[in-house]
Coordinates of N, CA and C in Angstrom, one line a residue:
M2 N 228.8 135.2 -146.0 CA 229.6 135.9 -145.2 C 228.6 136.4 -143.9
T3 N 227.4 136.4 -144.0 CA 226.5 136.7 -142.9 C 226.8 136.0 -141.5
D4 N 227.2 134.5 -141.7 CA 227.1 134.0 -140.7 C 228.6 134.0 -140.3
D5 N 229.7 134.7 -141.0 CA 231.2 134.8 -141.1 C 230.8 136.2 -139.7
V6 N 229.7 136.9 -139.8 CA 229.8 138.5 -139.4 C 229.1 137.9 -138.0
R7 N 228.0 137.4 -137.9 CA 227.2 136.8 -136.8 C 228.4 136.0 -135.6
A8 N 229.5 135.2 -136.1 CA 230.2 134.2 -135.4 C 231.1 135.9 -134.6
F9 N 231.4 136.6 -135.7 CA 232.2 137.6 -135.2 C 231.8 138.2 -134.2
V10 N 230.4 138.8 -134.0 CA 229.9 139.6 -133.5 C 229.5 138.9 -132.1
I11 N 229.1 137.6 -131.9 CA 228.7 136.9 -131.1 C 230.1 136.7 -130.0
E12 N 231.2 136.2 -130.8 CA 232.8 136.4 -130.3 C 233.0 137.3 -129.3
S13 N 232.6 138.8 -130.1 CA 233.1 140.3 -129.6 C 232.3 140.3 -128.5
L14 N 230.9 139.9 -128.6 CA 230.3 140.2 -127.1 C 230.5 139.6 -126.2
K15 N 231.2 138.0 -126.5 CA 231.3 137.0 -125.5 C 232.9 137.6 -124.8
D16 N 233.8 138.3 -125.6 CA 235.0 139.2 -124.8 C 234.5 140.6 -124.3
M17 N 233.7 140.8 -124.5 CA 233.1 142.1 -123.9 C 232.4 141.8 -122.3
N18 N 232.5 140.5 -122.2 CA 231.9 139.8 -121.1 C 230.3 139.9 -121.2
Y19 N 229.8 139.7 -122.2 CA 228.0 139.4 -122.3 C 227.9 138.1 -122.2
D20 N 226.7 137.8 -121.6 CA 226.4 136.1 -121.4 C 226.0 136.2 -122.9
V21 N 226.6 135.4 -123.8 CA 226.2 134.8 -125.3 C 224.9 133.7 -125.3
D22 N 224.8 133.1 -124.3 CA 224.3 131.7 -124.4 C 222.6 131.6 -125.1
D23 N 222.2 132.7 -124.7 CA 220.9 132.9 -125.3 C 220.4 133.9 -126.4
I24 N 221.6 134.2 -127.0 CA 221.8 135.2 -128.1 C 221.3 134.5 -129.5
D25 N 220.1 135.3 -130.0 CA 219.9 134.7 -131.2 C 220.1 135.7 -132.2
D26 N 219.4 135.2 -133.6 CA 219.2 136.5 -134.7 C 217.9 137.2 -134.1
D27 N 217.0 137.1 -133.2 CA 216.1 137.9 -132.9 C 216.3 139.0 -131.6
T28 N 217.3 138.9 -131.2 CA 218.1 139.6 -129.6 C 218.2 140.6 -129.9
T29 N 217.7 141.7 -129.4 CA 218.1 143.2 -129.9 C 219.5 143.6 -129.2
L30 N 220.1 144.3 -129.7 CA 221.4 144.7 -128.9 C 221.3 145.4 -128.1
G31 N 220.4 146.4 -128.2 CA 220.0 147.3 -126.8 C 219.2 146.6 -125.6
P32 N 218.3 147.6 -125.4 CA 217.6 147.3 -124.1 C 216.9 146.2 -124.3
A33 N 216.3 145.3 -123.3 CA 215.7 144.2 -123.4 C 216.2 142.9 -124.4
G34 N 217.5 143.3 -124.4 CA 218.0 141.7 -125.5 C 219.5 141.6 -124.8
V35 N 220.5 142.2 -125.6 CA 222.3 142.2 -124.9 C 221.9 143.3 -124.2
D36 N 221.1 144.1 -124.4 CA 221.2 145.3 -123.1 C 222.6 146.1 -123.1
L37 N 223.2 146.5 -124.4 CA 224.5 147.0 -124.8 C 224.4 148.4 -124.5
E38 N 224.8 149.1 -123.2 CA 224.6 150.6 -123.0 C 225.7 151.4 -124.7
S39 N 225.6 152.5 -124.6 CA 226.0 153.6 -125.6 C 227.4 153.2 -125.8
L40 N 228.7 152.8 -124.5 CA 229.7 152.9 -124.7 C 230.1 151.3 -125.4
A41 N 229.5 150.6 -124.9 CA 229.8 148.8 -125.4 C 229.2 148.9 -126.9
L42 N 228.1 150.0 -127.1 CA 227.6 149.7 -128.7 C 228.7 150.6 -129.6
A43 N 229.5 151.3 -129.0 CA 230.4 151.8 -129.6 C 231.4 151.0 -129.8
D44 N 231.9 150.2 -128.8 CA 232.9 149.4 -128.6 C 232.6 148.1 -129.8
L45 N 231.4 147.8 -130.0 CA 231.4 146.5 -131.0 C 231.6 147.3 -132.1
A46 N 230.8 148.4 -132.4 CA 230.9 149.1 -133.5 C 232.3 149.0 -134.3
T47 N 233.3 149.5 -133.3 CA 234.6 149.8 -133.6 C 235.1 148.5 -134.0
R48 N 235.1 147.6 -133.1 CA 235.5 146.2 -133.8 C 234.7 145.6 -134.9
V49 N 234.0 145.8 -135.3 CA 233.1 145.6 -136.6 C 233.8 146.5 -137.6
E50 N 234.1 147.7 -137.6 CA 234.9 148.8 -138.5 C 236.2 148.2 -138.3
D51 N 237.0 147.7 -137.7 CA 238.3 147.5 -137.5 C 238.5 146.2 -138.4
R52 N 237.5 145.0 -137.9 CA 237.5 143.8 -138.7 C 237.2 143.7 -140.2
Y53 N 236.1 144.6 -140.4 CA 235.8 144.3 -141.7 C 235.8 145.9 -142.6
G54 N 236.6 146.8 -142.1 CA 237.3 148.0 -143.0 C 236.1 148.8 -143.3
L55 N 234.9 148.5 -142.5 CA 233.8 149.5 -142.7 C 233.7 150.8 -141.7
R56 N 233.0 151.8 -142.0 CA 232.5 153.0 -140.9 C 231.3 153.0 -140.5
F57 N 230.6 153.0 -139.7 CA 229.6 153.6 -139.3 C 229.1 154.9 -138.8
A58 N 228.4 155.5 -139.3 CA 228.1 157.1 -139.1 C 228.0 157.6 -137.5
D59 N 228.5 158.6 -137.3 CA 228.2 159.2 -136.0 C 226.6 159.2 -135.3
D60 N 225.4 159.2 -136.0 CA 224.2 159.5 -136.0 C 223.5 158.1 -136.0
E61 N 224.5 156.8 -136.3 CA 223.6 155.6 -136.6 C 223.7 154.8 -135.0
S62 N 224.1 155.2 -134.0 CA 224.3 154.5 -132.5 C 222.6 154.6 -132.1
E63 N 221.9 155.5 -132.4 CA 220.8 154.9 -131.8 C 220.2 153.8 -132.7
K64 N 220.1 154.1 -134.1 CA 219.7 153.1 -134.9 C 219.9 151.4 -134.3
L65 N 221.7 151.3 -134.3 CA 222.1 150.3 -134.3 C 221.5 149.6 -132.5
A66 N 221.3 150.4 -131.8 CA 220.7 149.9 -130.9 C 219.5 149.2 -130.6
L67 N 218.6 149.8 -131.9 CA 217.2 148.9 -131.8 C 217.2 148.3 -132.4
M68 N 218.4 147.6 -133.3 CA 218.3 146.4 -134.0 C 218.6 145.2 -133.6
T69 N 218.4 144.0 -134.0 CA 218.4 142.6 -133.5 C 219.7 142.3 -134.3
V70 N 220.2 141.0 -133.1 CA 221.1 140.6 -134.0 C 221.6 140.3 -135.5
G71 N 220.4 139.7 -136.0 CA 220.2 139.3 -136.9 C 220.2 140.5 -138.1
E72 N 219.5 141.9 -137.6 CA 219.5 142.6 -138.7 C 220.9 143.3 -138.9
F73 N 221.4 143.5 -137.5 CA 222.6 143.9 -137.5 C 223.8 143.3 -138.6
T74 N 223.6 141.9 -138.5 CA 224.8 141.1 -139.1 C 224.5 141.2 -140.4
A75 N 223.1 141.1 -140.9 CA 223.1 141.3 -142.5 C 223.7 142.8 -143.2
M76 N 223.3 143.9 -142.4 CA 223.5 145.1 -142.8 C 225.1 144.9 -142.9
V77 N 225.5 144.7 -142.0 CA 227.3 144.6 -141.9 C 227.6 143.9 -143.1
A78 N 226.9 142.4 -143.2 CA 227.5 141.8 -144.6 C 227.1 142.1 -145.8
E79 N 226.1 143.3 -145.8 CA 225.5 144.1 -146.9 C 226.5 144.8 -147.8
R80 N 226.9 145.6 -146.5 CA 227.9 146.7 -146.7 C 229.3 146.2 -147.0
V81 N 229.7 145.1 -146.4 CA 231.3 144.6 -146.8 C 230.8 144.0 -148.6
A82 N 229.7 143.5 -148.6 CA 229.5 142.7 -149.9 C 229.8 144.0 -150.9
K83 N 228.9 145.2 -150.8 CA 229.2 146.5 -151.3 C 230.3 146.7 -151.4
A84 N 231.5 147.2 -150.5 CA 232.6 147.6 -150.6 C 233.6 146.7 -151.3
A85 N 233.3 145.2 -151.4 CA 233.8 144.6 -152.6 C 233.6 144.8 -153.4
D86 N 232.2 144.8 -153.9 CA 232.0 145.2 -155.5 C 232.7 146.3 -155.9
G87 N 232.6 147.3 -154.9 CA 233.0 148.7 -155.5 C 234.5 148.6 -155.9
A88 N 235.4 147.4 -154.9 CA 237.1 147.6 -155.0 C 237.3 146.7 -156.1
A89 N 236.5 145.9 -156.6 CA 236.5 144.9 -158.2 C 236.6 145.5 -159.3

């Protein structure tokens, strides 16, 4: 699941016109990494929410900006797995 989420995140960033050539799991989403500003971070979060049926709390945006791509994809995959376990 993590690989699927990572691929979706990378594809979303590419679609949002970010250079994804040098992005890896250690690249931060915010400053000094992908450098997503708050609006772009909200766009990425919305895309992930729509794709995986998740919801991020309003107060999570600062936390998301500090995450690496690997941390973000792992968190999303974990939430998807928990939601699937709860639905089963």
